[in-house]
Amino acid sequence: MILAIETSCDDSAVALLDLGGKPLFSKLASQVKLHEKYGGVVPELASRKHLTSLPLLLTEALGHPAFSPEKLTGIAVTYAPGLIGSVLVGLSAAKVLAWRFQVPLWAVDHLEGHLLAPFLDNPSLTFPYLALIASGGHTHLIVAEEVGQYRLLGKTMDDAAGEAYDKVAKMLGFVYPGGPIVDKIAEAHDEVSVQFPIPLKGKPTLDFSFSGLKTAVRNEATKLDLLVKNAPLMTFEAFQESELSQDRRLLGVVKSFQEVMIQIVTERFKKALKITGPMPLALTGGVACNRGLRRGMTEFAARRNLDFFVPEPKHCTDNAAMIGLVACLRAKKGEKGIDDYFRLNAASKSPLSLMETER
Ligand code: KG4
Ligand code: ZN
């Protein structure tokens, strides 16, 4: 059994998995309420909150009927990338637990967790597959060849996809994280009012760029007098109760942005498939919760007769089950966890060879 810890950003998460990678317990303490009014995660608040949330989750996991010290074979923990203070809280707890139970520690790259997360809910997924990790911090298009063997085809040159959702939502007056709010509004409205430009269209690249799109949305919002600068940010519930929920200008901008995001993502897969040849497709990371994108990708894959895999929403956003899964899959390959873990350090950047694009 593996005990897994994830604290790289604003959620504390703990999971227990059997060695086949099946989650036996998986729980998360969300910090959304703490950060929403700031329009983004405040790193210092996040790490302090982990200090109080993580021990409660660990107490629950260690007291869970599925947990047994004799069966525990390792502790898996995110050691990079992320907010360094937040990562350090989880890593320190993991080291102490590894020492207490005298088991090895599995140092897991958060990106690898997202990349392999589709296996948690899709037993029929096999390597190789073409995946887009779309989260609040990363937008990476990757061919997953094997456990530990990844080929990066493209990544964002500026903001991540989730960041684009959050920033567009914020400029329209919504709290953090704005992605789920855009999703809800777009699902309930069908009128596209603007065709926003598709970034890097016609360029020979598999990279992403969202800053131009963000500016285009800002310009449109300014033109329609929808740009929110200093007013307090609004939750989805407050929006629903306000007159704005009937404002067709606002609804149209949100829907148009959502539609262009679907076009951007499916266009990238289309282009990548020309290089990789047909293979199963996967969408993962927090943005993969987005219903428009899930539908868009399902239809895209069906038209090409390709399988498409996406984790359940709880495994798209940050969670500890995906971190434990990486350890399980690596152990299955015969790899060993780390025994001299007290020397291990946290890192804010991903050490996986995924930071540079191979061409
Ligand atoms: O993977 P994740 O939980 O954390 C990171 O590793 O960054 O992703 C969080 C991101 C946020 O930007 C959030 O707005 C976005 O995922 N997100 C969504 C949806 N749910 C979460 N974006 C669009 N539609 C959603 N339904
Ligand atoms: Zn993440």
Tab-separated table of N, CA and C in Angstrom, residues 34-87:
chain	number	residue	atom	x	y	z
A	34	LEU	N	-10.391	30.542	0.914
A	34	LEU	CA	-9.339	31.408	1.461
A	34	LEU	C	-8.781	32.376	0.413
A	35	HIS	N	-8.719	31.884	-0.844
A	35	HIS	CA	-8.042	32.678	-1.881
A	35	HIS	C	-8.992	33.404	-2.828
A	36	GLU	N	-10.272	33.015	-2.838
A	36	GLU	CA	-11.133	33.474	-3.940
A	36	GLU	C	-11.197	34.996	-4.070
A	37	LYS	N	-11.232	35.684	-2.926
A	37	LYS	CA	-11.405	37.141	-3.040
A	37	LYS	C	-10.153	37.851	-3.563
A	38	TYR	N	-9.010	37.163	-3.526
A	38	TYR	CA	-7.779	37.787	-4.039
A	38	TYR	C	-7.623	37.612	-5.547
A	39	GLY	N	-8.463	36.779	-6.132
A	39	GLY	CA	-8.380	36.566	-7.579
A	39	GLY	C	-7.252	35.611	-7.963
A	40	GLY	N	-6.645	34.955	-6.994
A	40	GLY	CA	-5.572	33.993	-7.280
A	40	GLY	C	-5.039	33.444	-5.965
A	41	VAL	N	-4.142	32.466	-6.060
A	41	VAL	CA	-3.608	31.844	-4.843
A	41	VAL	C	-2.546	32.758	-4.222
A	42	VAL	N	-2.671	33.013	-2.921
A	42	VAL	CA	-1.649	33.798	-2.206
A	42	VAL	C	-0.685	32.794	-1.569
A	43	PRO	N	0.554	32.705	-2.073
A	43	PRO	CA	1.451	31.621	-1.659
A	43	PRO	C	1.644	31.497	-0.148
A	44	GLU	N	1.826	32.602	0.535
A	44	GLU	CA	2.092	32.545	1.978
A	44	GLU	C	0.877	31.995	2.739
A	45	LEU	N	-0.306	32.413	2.319
A	45	LEU	CA	-1.526	31.892	2.967
A	45	LEU	C	-1.672	30.399	2.692
A	46	ALA	N	-1.312	30.003	1.467
A	46	ALA	CA	-1.468	28.588	1.078
A	46	ALA	C	-0.585	27.694	1.947
A	47	SER	N	0.695	28.058	2.102
A	47	SER	CA	1.577	27.162	2.854
A	47	SER	C	1.161	27.100	4.328
A	48	ARG	N	0.716	28.234	4.880
A	48	ARG	CA	0.269	28.215	6.283
A	48	ARG	C	-0.957	27.334	6.460
A	49	LYS	N	-1.848	27.384	5.491
A	49	LYS	CA	-3.072	26.584	5.595
A	49	LYS	C	-2.748	25.090	5.506
A	50	HIS	N	-1.771	24.735	4.635
A	50	HIS	CA	-1.369	23.323	4.552
A	50	HIS	C	-0.922	22.818	5.931
A	51	LEU	N	-0.246	23.688	6.678
A	51	LEU	CA	0.273	23.275	7.985
A	51	LEU	C	-0.835	22.816	8.927
A	52	THR	N	-2.029	23.399	8.777
A	52	THR	CA	-3.115	22.970	9.657
A	52	THR	C	-4.006	21.908	9.007
A	53	SER	N	-4.158	21.947	7.673
A	53	SER	CA	-5.057	20.976	7.009
A	53	SER	C	-4.418	19.601	6.854
A	54	LEU	N	-3.137	19.591	6.492
A	54	LEU	CA	-2.509	18.305	6.162
A	54	LEU	C	-2.510	17.324	7.341
A	55	PRO	N	-2.133	17.767	8.566
A	55	PRO	CA	-2.154	16.803	9.675
A	55	PRO	C	-3.530	16.189	9.905
A	56	LEU	N	-4.596	16.960	9.682
A	56	LEU	CA	-5.947	16.409	9.876
A	56	LEU	C	-6.235	15.315	8.855
A	57	LEU	N	-5.840	15.576	7.603
A	57	LEU	CA	-6.058	14.571	6.558
A	57	LEU	C	-5.227	13.321	6.826
A	58	LEU	N	-3.993	13.534	7.277
A	58	LEU	CA	-3.118	12.380	7.547
A	58	LEU	C	-3.664	11.552	8.704
A	59	THR	N	-4.177	12.230	9.725
A	59	THR	CA	-4.761	11.510	10.865
A	59	THR	C	-5.916	10.646	10.377
A	60	GLU	N	-6.718	11.229	9.474
A	60	GLU	CA	-7.854	10.475	8.950
A	60	GLU	C	-7.386	9.263	8.136
A	61	ALA	N	-6.370	9.468	7.310
A	61	ALA	CA	-5.878	8.364	6.471
A	61	ALA	C	-5.293	7.243	7.335
A	62	LEU	N	-4.508	7.628	8.335
A	62	LEU	CA	-3.861	6.611	9.168
A	62	LEU	C	-4.865	5.866	10.054
A	63	GLY	N	-6.022	6.496	10.272
A	63	GLY	CA	-7.063	5.840	11.077
A	63	GLY	C	-8.089	5.126	10.205
A	64	HIS	N	-7.908	5.195	8.894
A	64	HIS	CA	-8.879	4.596	7.972
A	64	HIS	C	-8.780	3.060	8.022
A	65	PRO	N	-9.931	2.368	7.940
A	65	PRO	CA	-9.890	0.898	8.012
A	65	PRO	C	-8.980	0.262	6.956
A	66	ALA	N	-8.802	0.936	5.822
A	66	ALA	CA	-7.949	0.350	4.773
A	66	ALA	C	-6.461	0.439	5.124
A	67	PHE	N	-6.118	1.309	6.071
A	67	PHE	CA	-4.690	1.506	6.370
A	67	PHE	C	-4.163	0.443	7.323
A	68	SER	N	-3.005	-0.092	6.978
A	68	SER	CA	-2.337	-0.977	7.924
A	68	SER	C	-0.835	-0.769	7.776
A	69	PRO	N	-0.138	-0.510	8.895
A	69	PRO	CA	1.309	-0.222	8.841
A	69	PRO	C	2.079	-1.376	8.195
A	70	GLU	N	1.601	-2.612	8.413
A	70	GLU	CA	2.326	-3.769	7.853
A	70	GLU	C	2.254	-3.784	6.331
A	71	LYS	N	1.145	-3.261	5.803
A	71	LYS	CA	0.985	-3.304	4.342
A	71	LYS	C	1.640	-2.117	3.657
A	72	LEU	N	1.993	-1.086	4.423
A	72	LEU	CA	2.522	0.139	3.814
A	72	LEU	C	3.895	-0.129	3.193
A	73	THR	N	4.025	0.158	1.885
A	73	THR	CA	5.308	-0.108	1.224
A	73	THR	C	6.032	1.177	0.835
A	74	GLY	N	5.360	2.306	0.922
A	74	GLY	CA	6.047	3.551	0.557
A	74	GLY	C	5.167	4.768	0.753
A	75	ILE	N	5.841	5.923	0.802
A	75	ILE	CA	5.138	7.214	0.872
A	75	ILE	C	5.427	7.933	-0.439
A	76	ALA	N	4.383	8.355	-1.120
A	76	ALA	CA	4.579	9.123	-2.366
A	76	ALA	C	4.242	10.581	-2.085
A	77	VAL	N	5.049	11.481	-2.616
A	77	VAL	CA	4.792	12.899	-2.356
A	77	VAL	C	5.218	13.750	-3.551
A	78	THR	N	4.459	14.814	-3.783
A	78	THR	CA	4.860	15.782	-4.812
A	78	THR	C	6.048	16.567	-4.277
A	79	TYR	N	7.163	16.545	-5.003
A	79	TYR	CA	8.323	17.332	-4.539
A	79	TYR	C	8.618	18.479	-5.503
A	80	ALA	N	7.894	18.523	-6.637
A	80	ALA	CA	8.062	19.590	-7.625
A	80	ALA	C	7.023	19.372	-8.709
A	81	PRO	N	6.658	20.345	-9.507
A	81	PRO	CA	6.871	21.772	-9.284
A	81	PRO	C	5.719	22.316	-8.464
A	82	GLY	N	5.833	23.546	-8.040
A	82	GLY	CA	4.749	24.151	-7.266
A	82	GLY	C	5.232	25.351	-6.496
A	83	LEU	N	4.367	25.835	-5.605
A	83	LEU	CA	4.748	26.940	-4.726
A	83	LEU	C	5.677	26.333	-3.680
A	84	ILE	N	6.871	26.862	-3.595
A	84	ILE	CA	7.895	26.159	-2.818
A	84	ILE	C	7.487	25.944	-1.357
A	85	GLY	N	6.879	26.949	-0.741
A	85	GLY	CA	6.456	26.804	0.660
A	85	GLY	C	5.427	25.698	0.817
A	86	SER	N	4.507	25.620	-0.121
A	86	SER	CA	3.460	24.603	-0.080
A	86	SER	C	4.046	23.207	-0.283
A	87	VAL	N	4.934	23.082	-1.275
A	87	VAL	CA	5.547	21.777	-1.546
A	87	VAL	C	6.307	21.297	-0.309
